Amino acid sequence: MGDNIVTESFSETHRAAATPIVIVGHVDHGKSSLIGRLLYDTDSLQDGKLAQIVESSRKRGLAVEWSFLLDSLQIERDQGVTVDSTRIPFRLGSRDFVIVDAPGHRQFLRNMITGAADAEAAVLVVDAKEGAQEQTRRHAMLLRLIGIRHVIVLLNKSDLLEFDEAKIVRVESDVRQLLGRLEIEVEAVVPASARDGDNIASRSERALWYKGPTLVEALANVPPPASRAALPFRMPVQDVYRFDGVRYVAGRIERGTVRAGDRLAIGAQGQVATVVEVCRWHAPELPVAGAGESIALRLEPDLVPDRGDLLFPADDKAAAPERSARIRTRLFWLRGEPLRVGESFTLRLATAEHDVTVASIDAVVDLEDLTLREGDSVPPDGFAEITLAASHAVLFDPFSPGFGDGRGVLVDRYQRIVGGAPLIGPAELADGEHAIHPTASRVPAARQVQTRGHRSGVFWLTGLPGSGKSTVARAAELALSEQAINATVLDGDTLRAGLCSDLGFSPEDRHENIRRAAHVAKILAESGQVVIVALVSPLEADRTQARQIVGGNFHEVFVDTPLETCEKRDPKGLYAAARSGKIPEFTGVSAPYEAPVSPELRLAADRPEQEAINTLTAFILRLVQP
Amino acid sequence: MTQTPILSRDQATTTSLAQPRIMDDLDQLEAQSIFILREAYRKLKPLSLLWSLGKDSNVMVWLARKAFMGHVPFPVMHVDTEKKFPEMYAFRDEYTKKWNLDLLLGYCPPVEEIDPSLPPAARSAARKTAGLAAMIDKHRFRGVIAGIRRDEQATRAKERVFSPRGAGHRWDVRNQPPEFWDQYATPYEDGMHIRVHPLLSWREIDIWRYIEREGIPLVDLYFAKDGKRYRSLGDQDITNPVESTASTVAEVIAELETSRTSERAGRAMDHESEDVFERLRVAGYL
Ligand SMILES: Nc1nc2c(ncn2[C@@H]2O[C@H](COP(=O)(O)OP(=O)(O)OP(=O)(O)O)[C@@H](O)[C@H]2O)c(=O)[nH]1
Ligand SMILES: [Mg+2]
């Protein structure tokens, strides 16, 4: 076969993969409507589909609701809001696209990311009348973090501004400024109406002043994905098989090419092996494979790499990945509770998994003006730059838009994906900083529950001295043991006799006492234990800190015995001593007690003690029994 | 239909140092599906693949053989409604042997035992859900590979590649986990399993072009006889053939290039009410 023939038949039969385009923007700015309209105007709907939409709209008392083409779930149609993203194939001329409809409501951000993460380009839909809103900014930030390189802005509902040039140009400049701050280049800003079809597939008659592309023209201009073939070779090992006596190292090539005869380094250990064969089943035999292919390699010597080991060129230092146990990352945070320093996760990086701890939160994004601020926590659905510390060196390539490199994902102990962490690079240690690399338990939470027979939790009893915290806590501990629940009591006086014997009763020392108790409680709870803390803990601020240290498993219980009763009981004679001035800074007498505003449980003093014990026991049982 | 091995495919080999092939759309879909199947095999044990004997599940078995060098290293399940076409049973027996498959058979309860509030065709389809659920419970599968595609049906368009099923096999469609950068959900609770969807991004025409390219065998019902053929194969009583003269894979592809009707147009249950598909799927239907 001559070269010419090959090339010719290649271009004739070659169909490129579909280009994914995601439609994002604030809730109700018209994303789903836009896609519905786009499909209709480009004649992409199957027969009968329009009739179904008309019928579903009529049933709900609506005129044709284009969004119903995407919003297929009952809840979506009834509430008029997109909950989950949808992907639909779409053809323009000879080019295939996949259009992804993403939800705009903040509550469904995880679904927006699910839809957007592999897109080649994005259409940011902005209501021309409302302008950029909170989710416009959040989505724009995400586009940048997940590395979408081509952004088209669609100023939707321009019909509501009668396509007035002056008004539209003003919104346009706002949006351009916003995206400029994120260093996102805008391909086009299209004034349009999804409802009426202006500038979607055909040029608007109402905006003759507008000379830019229609949406369809802008989409057609999106360049195909960049080639990853010329970069140094990377293949994360996905699995190792042995079939018919042959060992296969299986994986998908992230970038570069591999040939029989290549010498590859394997993972952080850096053992070297030579590729004997590039294996495929029922495919043309080729001694070479390129980026994107799922293949299997035979190696010599016949080593058995681990899943997650990165394969890369052995003899070229310049082609080696980064190696560091401390990594700076950008973060988009998807958990319902804030992220704090010291939390541990599994960092998934392609097929590798590494235990990591958040060593520092270096900057938090202020969503109002998209600037970086100092902060000690990352709010739900927030963005930040953080440093992760692993217990060993991690091999990685820094994140780069459009490539598979450095796409870290954080997973918690419940196996939930809680954040995306594009890796920026190795983190330098500041002068004088002592590098700590904490490790976290690898026991899955579910197994812990299984072996223990119950969940864990921290029950924090606060109340005046003599209010009965220790008595109630110890009695509940006993009652729980009868139900085969392992509980530990961290009692104020007991702690002060040992762990905290260096502490006094100044506000600083009380604060430190609580901090230590909270950390011990956290460690115990993470090992599956039920923990009952009985500490005066008089200040709201200190209890809040304890809650933050412990995390989601913290339950505040107020032992609400009034001062007079405590003082009357005075089992240890402390009130008497305090009144006579023998004990300084005694809570309730000479130091303040701030009662909790909304404790999860309140144990009232006007009831018999046994009732308080029963109430607490039942409360704990309810929360820890599976 | 017999399988025809590929002899050569376009290779842009021009220099002495061999260059990788430039991947086309089918190559990319294939590579992604192989990646998904390998993830499932590694992460979900025990695992099985639902083999309905239709075109999509044959492609899936084929892709599994691609992923595992000619082997299918987990059982394939056929949940038999006992209402399939006779041709399908013959096909099953032939290819179980030829492909060396570890076949598990499951059966479906009688329709009387199924939720009577469902419309008739949907109620019949729900039998399959019950049969499937019994199989999953019996073998305690943590992963079940199924050949659904996004372009088939609007609620399937909302699916994840790894889709968790909680207690009672329910699909919590309002609360699906995030899935991005090829990181998939893993089971986090006892008694749950993951539905794995390696064909989610394939379109009907991609399936047919791949069948043609690879020479994947199919039951003859897909090809026109007396002006009719089946575009989708469900149970005999709830699937209708469509008008067609396409009697070869190439003719089917040519027909689909211009078709404007949906693949499931011949499936009765899809037309019974607006929410029926969602209800079935939430309860565990494919
Ligand atoms: N006047 C006018 N109304 C529009 C236009 N496009 C959409 N709408 C209306 O705006 C409302 C919201 O539209 P959707 O398409 O559901 O919005 P969305 O952005 O998909 O919303 P979420 O997915 O929930 O974030 C609907 O009532 C539409 O009819 C437009 O161009 N002009
Ligand atoms: Mg929407």
Short mmCIF file of N, CA and C in Angstrom, two decimals, chain A residues 192-337:
data_model
loop_
_atom_site.label_atom_id
_atom_site.label_comp_id
_atom_site.label_asym_id
_atom_site.label_seq_id
_atom_site.Cartn_x
_atom_site.Cartn_y
_atom_site.Cartn_z
N ALA A 192 -28.67 36.93 22.91
CA ALA A 192 -29.56 35.92 22.32
C ALA A 192 -30.85 35.80 23.11
N SER A 193 -31.79 35.09 22.53
CA SER A 193 -33.01 34.73 23.24
C SER A 193 -33.31 33.27 22.97
N ALA A 194 -33.21 32.46 24.02
CA ALA A 194 -33.50 31.03 23.86
C ALA A 194 -34.98 30.85 23.57
N ARG A 195 -35.78 31.71 24.17
CA ARG A 195 -37.23 31.56 24.01
C ARG A 195 -37.63 31.78 22.56
N ASP A 196 -37.07 32.84 21.95
CA ASP A 196 -37.51 33.19 20.59
C ASP A 196 -36.55 32.70 19.51
N GLY A 197 -35.38 32.23 19.89
CA GLY A 197 -34.45 31.68 18.91
C GLY A 197 -33.49 32.68 18.29
N ASP A 198 -33.43 33.89 18.82
CA ASP A 198 -32.51 34.89 18.27
C ASP A 198 -31.05 34.51 18.50
N ASN A 199 -30.26 34.55 17.43
CA ASN A 199 -28.81 34.30 17.49
C ASN A 199 -28.44 32.93 18.06
N ILE A 200 -29.38 32.01 18.00
CA ILE A 200 -29.04 30.63 18.38
C ILE A 200 -28.55 29.93 17.10
N ALA A 201 -29.48 29.55 16.24
CA ALA A 201 -29.06 28.95 14.97
C ALA A 201 -29.11 29.96 13.84
N SER A 202 -29.95 30.98 14.03
CA SER A 202 -30.03 31.98 12.96
C SER A 202 -29.87 33.39 13.55
N ARG A 203 -29.42 34.29 12.71
CA ARG A 203 -29.09 35.65 13.11
C ARG A 203 -30.36 36.42 13.51
N SER A 204 -30.26 37.16 14.60
CA SER A 204 -31.42 37.91 15.09
C SER A 204 -31.73 39.12 14.20
N GLU A 205 -33.00 39.29 13.93
CA GLU A 205 -33.45 40.48 13.19
C GLU A 205 -33.52 41.68 14.12
N ARG A 206 -33.49 41.38 15.42
CA ARG A 206 -33.71 42.46 16.38
C ARG A 206 -32.40 43.08 16.87
N ALA A 207 -31.26 42.48 16.47
CA ALA A 207 -29.98 43.00 16.94
C ALA A 207 -29.05 43.16 15.76
N LEU A 208 -29.48 44.01 14.84
CA LEU A 208 -28.69 44.16 13.62
C LEU A 208 -27.32 44.77 13.91
N TRP A 209 -27.23 45.46 15.04
CA TRP A 209 -25.94 46.05 15.43
C TRP A 209 -24.89 44.99 15.76
N TYR A 210 -25.34 43.78 16.08
CA TYR A 210 -24.42 42.73 16.53
C TYR A 210 -23.76 42.04 15.34
N LYS A 211 -22.42 42.06 15.31
CA LYS A 211 -21.70 41.52 14.15
C LYS A 211 -21.00 40.19 14.46
N GLY A 212 -21.04 39.77 15.73
CA GLY A 212 -20.31 38.54 16.12
C GLY A 212 -21.04 37.29 15.66
N PRO A 213 -20.53 36.13 16.05
CA PRO A 213 -21.12 34.86 15.61
C PRO A 213 -22.43 34.54 16.34
N THR A 214 -23.29 33.74 15.70
CA THR A 214 -24.42 33.14 16.41
C THR A 214 -23.86 32.03 17.28
N LEU A 215 -24.68 31.46 18.15
CA LEU A 215 -24.19 30.38 19.01
C LEU A 215 -23.67 29.22 18.17
N VAL A 216 -24.45 28.85 17.15
CA VAL A 216 -24.05 27.72 16.32
C VAL A 216 -22.72 27.99 15.63
N GLU A 217 -22.53 29.22 15.16
CA GLU A 217 -21.25 29.56 14.53
C GLU A 217 -20.10 29.49 15.54
N ALA A 218 -20.39 29.98 16.75
CA ALA A 218 -19.34 29.95 17.78
C ALA A 218 -18.98 28.52 18.15
N LEU A 219 -19.98 27.65 18.20
CA LEU A 219 -19.70 26.24 18.53
C LEU A 219 -18.84 25.60 17.44
N ALA A 220 -19.19 25.92 16.19
CA ALA A 220 -18.45 25.31 15.08
C ALA A 220 -16.99 25.75 15.12
N ASN A 221 -16.72 26.91 15.73
CA ASN A 221 -15.34 27.43 15.79
C ASN A 221 -14.51 26.83 16.91
N VAL A 222 -15.12 26.05 17.79
CA VAL A 222 -14.34 25.46 18.89
C VAL A 222 -13.33 24.49 18.30
N PRO A 223 -12.04 24.71 18.57
CA PRO A 223 -11.04 23.82 17.96
C PRO A 223 -11.10 22.42 18.56
N PRO A 224 -10.65 21.42 17.81
CA PRO A 224 -10.61 20.06 18.36
C PRO A 224 -9.59 19.99 19.48
N PRO A 225 -9.69 18.96 20.35
CA PRO A 225 -8.78 18.84 21.49
C PRO A 225 -7.33 18.81 21.05
N ALA A 226 -6.45 19.34 21.91
CA ALA A 226 -5.02 19.33 21.60
C ALA A 226 -4.50 17.90 21.66
N SER A 227 -3.50 17.64 20.83
CA SER A 227 -2.92 16.30 20.82
C SER A 227 -2.01 16.12 22.02
N ARG A 228 -2.08 14.92 22.61
CA ARG A 228 -1.23 14.63 23.76
C ARG A 228 -0.08 13.71 23.36
N ALA A 229 0.03 13.47 22.04
CA ALA A 229 0.94 12.43 21.57
C ALA A 229 2.41 12.82 21.73
N ALA A 230 2.72 14.13 21.63
CA ALA A 230 4.11 14.55 21.60
C ALA A 230 4.72 14.69 23.00
N LEU A 231 3.91 14.59 24.04
CA LEU A 231 4.42 14.76 25.40
C LEU A 231 5.11 13.47 25.88
N PRO A 232 5.95 13.57 26.91
CA PRO A 232 6.59 12.36 27.44
C PRO A 232 5.54 11.34 27.90
N PHE A 233 5.86 10.07 27.72
CA PHE A 233 4.91 8.98 27.98
C PHE A 233 4.52 8.88 29.46
N ARG A 234 3.21 8.66 29.68
CA ARG A 234 2.71 8.37 31.02
C ARG A 234 1.62 7.32 30.92
N MET A 235 1.74 6.26 31.69
CA MET A 235 0.62 5.34 31.84
C MET A 235 0.51 4.91 33.30
N PRO A 236 -0.58 5.30 33.97
CA PRO A 236 -0.79 4.81 35.33
C PRO A 236 -1.29 3.37 35.25
N VAL A 237 -0.68 2.49 36.02
CA VAL A 237 -1.08 1.08 35.97
C VAL A 237 -2.49 0.95 36.54
N GLN A 238 -3.35 0.33 35.76
CA GLN A 238 -4.73 0.15 36.21
C GLN A 238 -4.89 -1.20 36.90
N ASP A 239 -4.22 -2.21 36.37
CA ASP A 239 -4.32 -3.55 36.95
C ASP A 239 -3.24 -4.41 36.32
N VAL A 240 -2.98 -5.55 36.93
CA VAL A 240 -2.04 -6.51 36.37
C VAL A 240 -2.76 -7.85 36.27
N TYR A 241 -2.76 -8.44 35.09
CA TYR A 241 -3.48 -9.70 34.88
C TYR A 241 -2.51 -10.80 34.52
N ARG A 242 -2.98 -12.02 34.73
CA ARG A 242 -2.26 -13.17 34.22
C ARG A 242 -3.28 -14.04 33.51
N PHE A 243 -3.19 -14.11 32.20
CA PHE A 243 -4.07 -14.96 31.41
C PHE A 243 -3.21 -15.87 30.57
N ASP A 244 -3.58 -17.14 30.48
CA ASP A 244 -2.86 -18.12 29.66
C ASP A 244 -1.36 -18.07 29.91
N GLY A 245 -0.99 -17.90 31.16
CA GLY A 245 0.42 -17.92 31.51
C GLY A 245 1.20 -16.67 31.17
N VAL A 246 0.52 -15.62 30.69
CA VAL A 246 1.21 -14.39 30.32
C VAL A 246 0.80 -13.28 31.29
N ARG A 247 1.77 -12.50 31.74
CA ARG A 247 1.43 -11.38 32.61
C ARG A 247 1.25 -10.10 31.79
N TYR A 248 0.13 -9.43 32.03
CA TYR A 248 -0.18 -8.20 31.30
C TYR A 248 -0.27 -7.04 32.28
N VAL A 249 0.38 -5.94 31.97
CA VAL A 249 0.25 -4.72 32.76
C VAL A 249 -0.72 -3.82 32.01
N ALA A 250 -1.91 -3.66 32.56
CA ALA A 250 -2.98 -2.99 31.83
C ALA A 250 -3.12 -1.54 32.27
N GLY A 251 -3.51 -0.69 31.32
CA GLY A 251 -3.74 0.70 31.66
C GLY A 251 -4.11 1.53 30.45
N ARG A 252 -4.44 2.77 30.71
CA ARG A 252 -4.75 3.68 29.62
C ARG A 252 -3.64 4.73 29.55
N ILE A 253 -3.17 4.98 28.35
CA ILE A 253 -2.07 5.93 28.18
C ILE A 253 -2.61 7.35 28.37
N GLU A 254 -2.04 8.07 29.34
CA GLU A 254 -2.48 9.44 29.59
C GLU A 254 -1.93 10.38 28.53
N ARG A 255 -0.67 10.16 28.19
CA ARG A 255 -0.08 10.98 27.14
C ARG A 255 1.18 10.33 26.58
N GLY A 256 1.66 10.87 25.46
CA GLY A 256 2.84 10.32 24.84
C GLY A 256 2.55 9.02 24.10
N THR A 257 3.63 8.33 23.72
CA THR A 257 3.48 7.05 23.02
C THR A 257 4.42 6.04 23.65
N VAL A 258 4.11 4.77 23.43
CA VAL A 258 4.98 3.72 23.93
C VAL A 258 5.23 2.74 22.78
N ARG A 259 6.46 2.23 22.71
CA ARG A 259 6.82 1.30 21.64
C ARG A 259 7.49 0.08 22.25
N ALA A 260 7.35 -1.03 21.57
CA ALA A 260 8.11 -2.21 21.97
C ALA A 260 9.59 -1.81 21.96
N GLY A 261 10.31 -2.20 22.99
CA GLY A 261 11.72 -1.84 23.10
C GLY A 261 11.97 -0.65 24.02
N ASP A 262 10.93 0.14 24.33
CA ASP A 262 11.11 1.29 25.23
C ASP A 262 11.49 0.82 26.63
N ARG A 263 12.36 1.59 27.28
CA ARG A 263 12.68 1.32 28.69
C ARG A 263 11.87 2.24 29.58
N LEU A 264 11.10 1.63 30.50
CA LEU A 264 10.19 2.41 31.33
C LEU A 264 10.58 2.31 32.80
N ALA A 265 10.43 3.42 33.52
CA ALA A 265 10.57 3.41 34.97
C ALA A 265 9.19 3.15 35.56
N ILE A 266 9.16 2.44 36.68
CA ILE A 266 7.88 2.04 37.27
C ILE A 266 7.70 2.67 38.65
N GLY A 267 6.78 3.61 38.75
CA GLY A 267 6.36 4.15 40.03
C GLY A 267 7.48 4.84 40.80
N ALA A 268 7.21 5.11 42.08
CA ALA A 268 8.15 5.85 42.92
C ALA A 268 9.42 5.05 43.17
N GLN A 269 9.32 3.70 43.13
CA GLN A 269 10.50 2.86 43.33
C GLN A 269 11.48 3.01 42.17
N GLY A 270 10.94 3.28 40.99
CA GLY A 270 11.79 3.53 39.84
C GLY A 270 12.47 2.32 39.25
N GLN A 271 12.00 1.09 39.52
CA GLN A 271 12.55 -0.08 38.82
C GLN A 271 12.40 0.12 37.33
N VAL A 272 13.28 -0.48 36.56
CA VAL A 272 13.24 -0.27 35.11
C VAL A 272 12.93 -1.58 34.40
N ALA A 273 12.07 -1.51 33.39
CA ALA A 273 11.76 -2.69 32.59
C ALA A 273 11.64 -2.27 31.13
N THR A 274 11.77 -3.24 30.26
CA THR A 274 11.67 -2.97 28.82
C THR A 274 10.34 -3.53 28.31
N VAL A 275 9.71 -2.76 27.43
CA VAL A 275 8.45 -3.22 26.84
C VAL A 275 8.75 -4.30 25.81
N VAL A 276 8.21 -5.50 26.02
CA VAL A 276 8.41 -6.58 25.07
C VAL A 276 7.35 -6.52 23.98
N GLU A 277 6.11 -6.24 24.41
CA GLU A 277 5.03 -6.25 23.44
C GLU A 277 3.92 -5.31 23.88
N VAL A 278 3.31 -4.64 22.90
CA VAL A 278 2.11 -3.83 23.15
C VAL A 278 0.94 -4.73 22.75
N CYS A 279 0.12 -5.14 23.74
CA CYS A 279 -0.89 -6.17 23.48
C CYS A 279 -2.29 -5.60 23.37
N ARG A 280 -3.04 -6.12 22.42
CA ARG A 280 -4.46 -5.81 22.28
C ARG A 280 -5.12 -7.10 21.85
N TRP A 281 -6.42 -7.18 22.01
CA TRP A 281 -7.12 -8.37 21.53
C TRP A 281 -7.99 -7.97 20.33
N HIS A 282 -7.93 -8.77 19.29
CA HIS A 282 -8.75 -8.55 18.10
C HIS A 282 -8.60 -7.12 17.55
N ALA A 283 -7.36 -6.76 17.29
CA ALA A 283 -7.08 -5.43 16.74
C ALA A 283 -5.83 -5.57 15.88
N PRO A 284 -5.62 -4.63 14.97
CA PRO A 284 -4.43 -4.72 14.13
C PRO A 284 -3.18 -4.76 15.00
N GLU A 285 -2.24 -5.59 14.66
CA GLU A 285 -1.02 -5.66 15.45
C GLU A 285 -0.15 -4.45 15.16
N LEU A 286 0.21 -3.74 16.20
CA LEU A 286 1.04 -2.55 16.06
C LEU A 286 1.98 -2.51 17.25
N PRO A 287 3.26 -2.28 17.02
CA PRO A 287 4.20 -2.29 18.15
C PRO A 287 4.23 -0.96 18.90
N VAL A 288 3.18 -0.15 18.71
CA VAL A 288 3.19 1.19 19.30
C VAL A 288 1.75 1.54 19.71
N ALA A 289 1.63 2.37 20.76
CA ALA A 289 0.31 2.84 21.17
C ALA A 289 0.44 4.28 21.64
N GLY A 290 -0.66 5.03 21.50
CA GLY A 290 -0.61 6.46 21.83
C GLY A 290 -1.63 6.86 22.86
N ALA A 291 -1.58 8.15 23.21
CA ALA A 291 -2.44 8.71 24.25
C ALA A 291 -3.90 8.35 24.03
N GLY A 292 -4.58 7.96 25.10
CA GLY A 292 -6.00 7.65 25.03
C GLY A 292 -6.30 6.18 24.84
N GLU A 293 -5.30 5.40 24.40
CA GLU A 293 -5.55 3.97 24.16
C GLU A 293 -5.51 3.18 25.46
N SER A 294 -6.44 2.23 25.59
CA SER A 294 -6.40 1.27 26.70
C SER A 294 -5.69 0.02 26.20
N ILE A 295 -4.54 -0.25 26.76
CA ILE A 295 -3.72 -1.35 26.24
C ILE A 295 -3.23 -2.23 27.39
N ALA A 296 -2.44 -3.24 27.02
CA ALA A 296 -1.74 -4.05 28.01
C ALA A 296 -0.30 -4.20 27.53
N LEU A 297 0.62 -4.18 28.47
CA LEU A 297 2.04 -4.28 28.11
C LEU A 297 2.63 -5.55 28.70
N ARG A 298 3.52 -6.17 27.94
CA ARG A 298 4.34 -7.24 28.52
C ARG A 298 5.71 -6.66 28.77
N LEU A 299 6.23 -6.88 29.97
CA LEU A 299 7.50 -6.26 30.37
C LEU A 299 8.58 -7.31 30.58
N GLU A 300 9.81 -6.89 30.42
CA GLU A 300 10.97 -7.75 30.67
C GLU A 300 11.97 -6.92 31.46
N PRO A 301 12.39 -7.30 32.67
CA PRO A 301 11.93 -8.48 33.40
C PRO A 301 10.44 -8.41 33.73
N ASP A 302 9.90 -9.58 34.04
CA ASP A 302 8.47 -9.75 34.22
C ASP A 302 8.04 -9.24 35.61
N LEU A 303 8.12 -7.92 35.81
CA LEU A 303 7.81 -7.34 37.12
C LEU A 303 6.30 -7.28 37.34
N VAL A 304 5.90 -7.14 38.59
CA VAL A 304 4.47 -7.01 38.90
C VAL A 304 4.24 -5.65 39.56
N PRO A 305 3.99 -4.62 38.75
CA PRO A 305 3.76 -3.30 39.35
C PRO A 305 2.46 -3.29 40.16
N ASP A 306 2.30 -2.29 41.01
CA ASP A 306 1.05 -2.11 41.75
C ASP A 306 0.12 -1.22 40.95
N ARG A 307 -1.18 -1.40 41.18
CA ARG A 307 -2.13 -0.44 40.62
C ARG A 307 -1.72 0.94 41.12
N GLY A 308 -1.76 1.91 40.23
CA GLY A 308 -1.42 3.28 40.61
C GLY A 308 0.01 3.65 40.28
N ASP A 309 0.88 2.66 40.10
CA ASP A 309 2.27 2.99 39.71
C ASP A 309 2.26 3.70 38.36
N LEU A 310 3.02 4.78 38.28
CA LEU A 310 3.10 5.51 37.02
C LEU A 310 4.24 4.93 36.19
N LEU A 311 3.97 4.62 34.92
CA LEU A 311 5.03 4.20 34.01
C LEU A 311 5.48 5.42 33.21
N PHE A 312 6.81 5.65 33.14
CA PHE A 312 7.31 6.81 32.40
C PHE A 312 8.70 6.50 31.84
N PRO A 313 9.19 7.30 30.89
CA PRO A 313 10.46 6.99 30.23
C PRO A 313 11.59 6.88 31.25
N ALA A 314 12.42 5.83 31.12
CA ALA A 314 13.40 5.55 32.17
C ALA A 314 14.65 6.41 32.08
N ASP A 315 15.09 6.72 30.90
CA ASP A 315 16.45 7.25 30.80
C ASP A 315 16.52 8.74 30.52
N ASP A 316 15.43 9.43 30.73
CA ASP A 316 15.40 10.85 30.39
C ASP A 316 14.89 11.64 31.58
N LYS A 317 15.82 12.24 32.32
CA LYS A 317 15.44 12.98 33.53
C LYS A 317 14.40 14.06 33.23
N ALA A 318 14.57 14.71 32.09
CA ALA A 318 13.69 15.82 31.75
C ALA A 318 12.26 15.35 31.52
N ALA A 319 12.11 14.04 31.22
CA ALA A 319 10.76 13.52 30.93
C ALA A 319 10.13 12.88 32.15
N ALA A 320 10.79 13.01 33.33
CA ALA A 320 10.25 12.37 34.54
C ALA A 320 9.20 13.27 35.20
N PRO A 321 8.26 12.67 35.91
CA PRO A 321 7.25 13.48 36.61
C PRO A 321 7.84 14.14 37.85
N GLU A 322 7.07 15.05 38.46
CA GLU A 322 7.46 15.64 39.74
C GLU A 322 7.39 14.57 40.82
N ARG A 323 8.11 14.81 41.89
CA ARG A 323 8.09 13.87 43.01
C ARG A 323 8.12 14.69 44.30
N SER A 324 7.09 14.57 45.12
CA SER A 324 7.06 15.33 46.36
C SER A 324 6.04 14.73 47.32
N ALA A 325 6.33 14.86 48.62
CA ALA A 325 5.38 14.40 49.63
C ALA A 325 4.47 15.54 50.09
N ARG A 326 4.80 16.76 49.68
CA ARG A 326 3.92 17.91 49.99
C ARG A 326 3.55 18.56 48.66
N ILE A 327 2.26 18.71 48.45
CA ILE A 327 1.80 19.18 47.14
C ILE A 327 0.83 20.34 47.32
N ARG A 328 1.09 21.39 46.56
CA ARG A 328 0.13 22.49 46.55
C ARG A 328 -0.97 22.17 45.56
N THR A 329 -2.21 22.43 45.93
CA THR A 329 -3.31 22.17 45.01
C THR A 329 -4.28 23.34 45.05
N ARG A 330 -5.02 23.46 43.95
CA ARG A 330 -6.23 24.27 44.00
C ARG A 330 -7.30 23.32 44.45
N LEU A 331 -8.38 23.83 45.01
CA LEU A 331 -9.39 22.93 45.54
C LEU A 331 -10.77 23.44 45.22
N PHE A 332 -11.65 22.57 44.74
CA PHE A 332 -13.08 22.89 44.84
C PHE A 332 -13.69 21.88 45.78
N TRP A 333 -14.40 22.41 46.73
CA TRP A 333 -14.79 21.65 47.91
C TRP A 333 -16.28 21.33 47.83
N LEU A 334 -16.64 20.05 47.90
CA LEU A 334 -18.02 19.66 47.63
C LEU A 334 -18.76 19.11 48.85
N ARG A 335 -18.10 19.10 50.01
CA ARG A 335 -18.77 18.52 51.17
C ARG A 335 -19.68 19.56 51.82
N GLY A 336 -20.71 19.09 52.49
CA GLY A 336 -21.67 19.98 53.13
C GLY A 336 -21.09 20.73 54.32
N GLU A 337 -19.99 20.22 54.90
CA GLU A 337 -19.38 20.92 56.03
C GLU A 337 -18.04 21.50 55.56
#
